[in-house]
PDB file of C-alpha atoms in Angstrom:
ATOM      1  CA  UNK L   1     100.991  49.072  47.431  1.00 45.00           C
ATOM      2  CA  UNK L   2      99.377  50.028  50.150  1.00 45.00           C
ATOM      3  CA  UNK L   3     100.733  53.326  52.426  1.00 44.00           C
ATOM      4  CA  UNK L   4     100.220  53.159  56.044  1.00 46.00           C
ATOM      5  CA  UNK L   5      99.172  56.664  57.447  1.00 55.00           C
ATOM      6  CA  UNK L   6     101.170  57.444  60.682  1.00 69.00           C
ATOM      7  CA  UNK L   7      99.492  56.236  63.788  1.00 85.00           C
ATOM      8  CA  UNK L   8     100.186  59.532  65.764  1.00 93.00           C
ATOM      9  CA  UNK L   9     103.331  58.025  67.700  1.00 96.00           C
ATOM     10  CA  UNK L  10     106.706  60.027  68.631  1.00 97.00           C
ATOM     11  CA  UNK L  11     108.404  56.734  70.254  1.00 97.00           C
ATOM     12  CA  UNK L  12     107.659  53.254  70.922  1.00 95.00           C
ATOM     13  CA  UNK L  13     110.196  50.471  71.972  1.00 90.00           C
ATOM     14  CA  UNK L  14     113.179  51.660  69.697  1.00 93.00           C
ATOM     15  CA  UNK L  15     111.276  53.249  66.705  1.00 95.00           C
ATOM     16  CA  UNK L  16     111.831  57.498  67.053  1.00 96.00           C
ATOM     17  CA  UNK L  17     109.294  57.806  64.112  1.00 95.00           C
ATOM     18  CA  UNK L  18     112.652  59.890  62.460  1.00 95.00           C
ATOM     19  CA  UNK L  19     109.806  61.320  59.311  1.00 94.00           C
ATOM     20  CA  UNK L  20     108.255  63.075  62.136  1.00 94.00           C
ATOM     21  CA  UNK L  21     110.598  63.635  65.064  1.00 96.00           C
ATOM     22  CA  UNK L  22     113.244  63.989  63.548  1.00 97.00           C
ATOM     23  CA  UNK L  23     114.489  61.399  66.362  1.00 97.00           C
ATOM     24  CA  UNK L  24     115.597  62.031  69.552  1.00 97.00           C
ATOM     25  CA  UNK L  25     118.422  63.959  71.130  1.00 96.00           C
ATOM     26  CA  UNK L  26     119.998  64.627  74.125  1.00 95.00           C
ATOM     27  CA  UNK L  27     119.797  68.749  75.323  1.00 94.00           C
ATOM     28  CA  UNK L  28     121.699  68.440  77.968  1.00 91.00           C
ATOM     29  CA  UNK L  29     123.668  65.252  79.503  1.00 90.00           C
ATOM     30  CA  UNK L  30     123.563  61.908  77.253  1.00 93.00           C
ATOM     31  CA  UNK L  31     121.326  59.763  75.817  1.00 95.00           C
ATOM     32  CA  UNK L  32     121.398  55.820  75.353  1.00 95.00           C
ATOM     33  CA  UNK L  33     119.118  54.609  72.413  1.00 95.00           C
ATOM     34  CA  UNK L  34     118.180  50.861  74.059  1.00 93.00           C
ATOM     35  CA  UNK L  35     116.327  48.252  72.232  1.00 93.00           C
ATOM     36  CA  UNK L  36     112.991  48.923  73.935  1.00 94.00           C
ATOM     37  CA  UNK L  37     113.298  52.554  75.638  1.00 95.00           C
ATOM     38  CA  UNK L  38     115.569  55.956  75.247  1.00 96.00           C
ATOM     39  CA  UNK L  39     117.819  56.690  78.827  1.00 92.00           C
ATOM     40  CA  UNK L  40     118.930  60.285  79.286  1.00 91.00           C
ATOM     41  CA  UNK L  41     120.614  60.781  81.978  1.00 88.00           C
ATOM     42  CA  UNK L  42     123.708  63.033  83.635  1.00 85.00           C
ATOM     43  CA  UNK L  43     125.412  64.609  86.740  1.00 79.00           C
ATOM     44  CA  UNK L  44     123.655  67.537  86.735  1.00 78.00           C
ATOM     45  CA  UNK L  45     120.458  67.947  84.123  1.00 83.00           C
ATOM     46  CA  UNK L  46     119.069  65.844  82.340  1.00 86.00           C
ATOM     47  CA  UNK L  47     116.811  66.883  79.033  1.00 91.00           C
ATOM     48  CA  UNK L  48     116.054  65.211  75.918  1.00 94.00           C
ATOM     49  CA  UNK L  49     113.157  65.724  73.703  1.00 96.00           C
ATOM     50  CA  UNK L  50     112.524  65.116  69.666  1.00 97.00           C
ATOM     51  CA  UNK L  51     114.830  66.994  67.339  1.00 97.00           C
ATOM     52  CA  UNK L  52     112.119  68.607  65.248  1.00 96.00           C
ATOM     53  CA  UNK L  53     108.939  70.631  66.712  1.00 97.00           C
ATOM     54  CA  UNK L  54     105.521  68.128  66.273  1.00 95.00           C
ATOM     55  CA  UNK L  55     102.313  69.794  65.046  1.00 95.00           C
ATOM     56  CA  UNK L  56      99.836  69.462  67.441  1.00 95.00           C
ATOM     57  CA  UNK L  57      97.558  71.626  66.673  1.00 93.00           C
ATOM     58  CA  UNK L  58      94.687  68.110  65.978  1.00 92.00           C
ATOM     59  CA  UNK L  59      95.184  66.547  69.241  1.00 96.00           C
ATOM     60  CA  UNK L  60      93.884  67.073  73.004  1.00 97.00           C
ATOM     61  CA  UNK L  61      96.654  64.922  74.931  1.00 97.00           C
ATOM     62  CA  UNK L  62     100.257  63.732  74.937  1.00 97.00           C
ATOM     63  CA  UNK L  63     100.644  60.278  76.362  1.00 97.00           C
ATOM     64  CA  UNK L  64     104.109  59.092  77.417  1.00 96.00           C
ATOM     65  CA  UNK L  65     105.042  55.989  79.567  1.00 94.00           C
ATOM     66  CA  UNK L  66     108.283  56.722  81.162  1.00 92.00           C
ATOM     67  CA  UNK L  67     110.008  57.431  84.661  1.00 87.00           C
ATOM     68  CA  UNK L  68     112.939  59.182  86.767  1.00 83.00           C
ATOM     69  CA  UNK L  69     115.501  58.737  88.824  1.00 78.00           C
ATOM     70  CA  UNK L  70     118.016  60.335  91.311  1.00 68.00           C
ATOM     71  CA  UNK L  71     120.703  59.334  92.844  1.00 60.00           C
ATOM     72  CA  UNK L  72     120.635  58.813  96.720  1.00 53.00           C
ATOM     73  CA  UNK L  73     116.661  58.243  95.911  1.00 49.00           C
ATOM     74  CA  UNK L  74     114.745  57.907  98.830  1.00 49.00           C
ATOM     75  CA  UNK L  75     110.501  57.287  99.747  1.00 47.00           C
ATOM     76  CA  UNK L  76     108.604  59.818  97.815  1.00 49.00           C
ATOM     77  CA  UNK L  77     111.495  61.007  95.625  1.00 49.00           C
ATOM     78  CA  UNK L  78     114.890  61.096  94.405  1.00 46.00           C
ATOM     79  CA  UNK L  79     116.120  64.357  96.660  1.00 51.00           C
ATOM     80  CA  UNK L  80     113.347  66.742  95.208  1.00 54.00           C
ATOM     81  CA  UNK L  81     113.846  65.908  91.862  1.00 63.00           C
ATOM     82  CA  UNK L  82     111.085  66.800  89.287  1.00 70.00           C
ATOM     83  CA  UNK L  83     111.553  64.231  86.457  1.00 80.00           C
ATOM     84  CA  UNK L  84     109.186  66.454  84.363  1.00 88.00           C
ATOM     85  CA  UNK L  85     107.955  65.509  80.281  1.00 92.00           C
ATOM     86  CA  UNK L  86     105.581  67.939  78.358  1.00 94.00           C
ATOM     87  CA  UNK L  87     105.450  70.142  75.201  1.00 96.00           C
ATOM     88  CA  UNK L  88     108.065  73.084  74.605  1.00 95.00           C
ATOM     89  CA  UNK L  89     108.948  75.672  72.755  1.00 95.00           C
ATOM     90  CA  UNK L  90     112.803  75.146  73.821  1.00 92.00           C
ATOM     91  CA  UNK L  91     113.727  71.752  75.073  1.00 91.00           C
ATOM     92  CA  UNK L  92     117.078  72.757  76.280  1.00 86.00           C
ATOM     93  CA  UNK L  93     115.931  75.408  78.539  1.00 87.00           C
ATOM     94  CA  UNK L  94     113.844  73.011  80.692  1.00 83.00           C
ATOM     95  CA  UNK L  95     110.266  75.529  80.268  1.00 89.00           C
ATOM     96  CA  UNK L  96     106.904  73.611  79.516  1.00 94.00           C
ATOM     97  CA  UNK L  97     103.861  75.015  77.795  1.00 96.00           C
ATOM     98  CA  UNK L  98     102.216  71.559  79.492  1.00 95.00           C
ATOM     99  CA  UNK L  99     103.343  69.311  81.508  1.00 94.00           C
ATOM    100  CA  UNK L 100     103.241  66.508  84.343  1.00 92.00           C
ATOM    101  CA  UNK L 101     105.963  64.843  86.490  1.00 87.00           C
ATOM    102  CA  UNK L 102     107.069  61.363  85.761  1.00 85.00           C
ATOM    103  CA  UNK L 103     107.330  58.503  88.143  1.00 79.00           C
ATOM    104  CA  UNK L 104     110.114  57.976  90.495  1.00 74.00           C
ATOM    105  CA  UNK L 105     111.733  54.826  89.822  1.00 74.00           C
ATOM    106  CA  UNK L 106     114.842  52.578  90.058  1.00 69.00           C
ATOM    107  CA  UNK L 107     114.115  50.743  86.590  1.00 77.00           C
ATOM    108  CA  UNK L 108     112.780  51.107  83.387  1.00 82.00           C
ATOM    109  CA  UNK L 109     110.660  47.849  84.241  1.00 82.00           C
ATOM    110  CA  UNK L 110     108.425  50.521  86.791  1.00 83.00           C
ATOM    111  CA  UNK L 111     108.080  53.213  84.156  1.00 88.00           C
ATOM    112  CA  UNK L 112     104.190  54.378  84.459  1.00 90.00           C
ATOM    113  CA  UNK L 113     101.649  56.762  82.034  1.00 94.00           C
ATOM    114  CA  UNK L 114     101.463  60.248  82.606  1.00 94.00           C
ATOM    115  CA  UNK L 115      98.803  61.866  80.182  1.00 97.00           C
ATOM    116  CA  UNK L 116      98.814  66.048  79.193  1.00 97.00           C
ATOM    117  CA  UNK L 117      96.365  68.007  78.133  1.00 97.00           C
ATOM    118  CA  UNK L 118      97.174  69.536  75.439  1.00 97.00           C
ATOM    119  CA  UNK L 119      93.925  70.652  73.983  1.00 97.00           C
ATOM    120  CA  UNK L 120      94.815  74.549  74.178  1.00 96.00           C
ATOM    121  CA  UNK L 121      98.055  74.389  72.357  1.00 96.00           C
ATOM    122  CA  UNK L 122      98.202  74.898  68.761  1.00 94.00           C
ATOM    123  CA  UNK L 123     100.900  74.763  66.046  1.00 96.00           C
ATOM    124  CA  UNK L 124     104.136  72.694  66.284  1.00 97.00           C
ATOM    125  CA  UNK L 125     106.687  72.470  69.527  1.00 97.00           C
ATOM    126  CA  UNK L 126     109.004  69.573  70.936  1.00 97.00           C
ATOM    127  CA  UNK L 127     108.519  67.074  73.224  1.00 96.00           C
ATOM    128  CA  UNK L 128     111.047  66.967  76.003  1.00 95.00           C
ATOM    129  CA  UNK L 129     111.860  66.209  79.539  1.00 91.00           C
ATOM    130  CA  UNK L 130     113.339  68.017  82.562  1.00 87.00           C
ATOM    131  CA  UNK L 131     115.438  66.838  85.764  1.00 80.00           C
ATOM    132  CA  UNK L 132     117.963  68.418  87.607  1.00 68.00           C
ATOM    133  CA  UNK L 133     119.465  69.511  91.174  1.00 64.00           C
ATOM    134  CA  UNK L 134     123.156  70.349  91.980  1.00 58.00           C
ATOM    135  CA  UNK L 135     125.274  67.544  92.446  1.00 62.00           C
ATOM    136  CA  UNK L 136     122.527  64.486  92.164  1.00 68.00           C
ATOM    137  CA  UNK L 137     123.117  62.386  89.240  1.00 74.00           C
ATOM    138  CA  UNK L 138     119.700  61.765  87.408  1.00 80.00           C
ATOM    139  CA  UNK L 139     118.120  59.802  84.831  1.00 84.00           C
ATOM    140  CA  UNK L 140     114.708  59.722  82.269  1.00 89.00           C
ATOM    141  CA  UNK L 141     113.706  57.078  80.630  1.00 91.00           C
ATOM    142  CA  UNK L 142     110.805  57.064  78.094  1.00 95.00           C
ATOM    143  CA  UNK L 143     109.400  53.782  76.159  1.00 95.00           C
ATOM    144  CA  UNK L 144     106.782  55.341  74.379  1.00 96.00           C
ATOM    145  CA  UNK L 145     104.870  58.446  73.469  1.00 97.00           C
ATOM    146  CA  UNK L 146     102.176  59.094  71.320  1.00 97.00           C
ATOM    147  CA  UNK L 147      98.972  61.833  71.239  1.00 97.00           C
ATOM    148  CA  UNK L 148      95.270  61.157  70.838  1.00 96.00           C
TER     149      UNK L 148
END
């Protein structure tokens, strides 16, 4: 038998890669496992990120395809709402050692690539996501994420 090594992914359309994330989890509001994508989402703040911290001290970038949203959204954003992803060292406090904001969207079928540099980090951290702001229900949604 042959053994596959592992391709460098943290999710991809359903599969959390659990030997190396540990899965996924929600920090802070809920999270919806779907077929194809993960959906946190919540009133107030919204962060999920992989249970266990990821070595990354071989790679230069995180990759993840994924989006935002806000209720009330409007042109240009969902009322100020930073739908942020990168690499932490606590994913419920909502701090990034690197990061980028995610596309606003109404729809997982919009979700874009954001790609961060991660060549300066070394050692293992989480992957998570941030969104919040008094009162505004939002929403992440992630269908994959990998590092080269």
């Amino acid at each position: 038998m042959i053994k596959l090594a592992w391709n460098c992914e943290l999710y991809d359309s359903g599969n959390q890669y659990k030997s190396v994330t540990g899965g996924w989890r929600s920090y802070s509001g809920s999270l919806t496992e779907h077929d194809d994508y993960l959906y946190g989402q919540s009133s107030y703040t919204t962060r999920i990120g992989t249970v266990k911290p990821i070595d990354m001290s071989s790679y230069t970038r995180l990759h993840v395809i994924g989006g935002g949203y806000g209720e009330y959204m409007s042109e240009g954003g969902a009322h100020n709402i930073k739908h942020t992803v990168g690499v932490s060292d606590n994913p419920g406090n909502g701090t990034f050692l690197a990061s980028a904001v995610l596309t606003t969207t109404y729809s997982v079928d919009n979700v874009k690539e954001v790609v961060i540099d991660i060549s300066s980090i070394t050692g293992s951290h989480y992957v998570s996501t941030n969104a919040s702001r008094a009162g505004v229900a939002s929403g992440v949604y992630i269908t994959k994420a990998w590092m080269t």
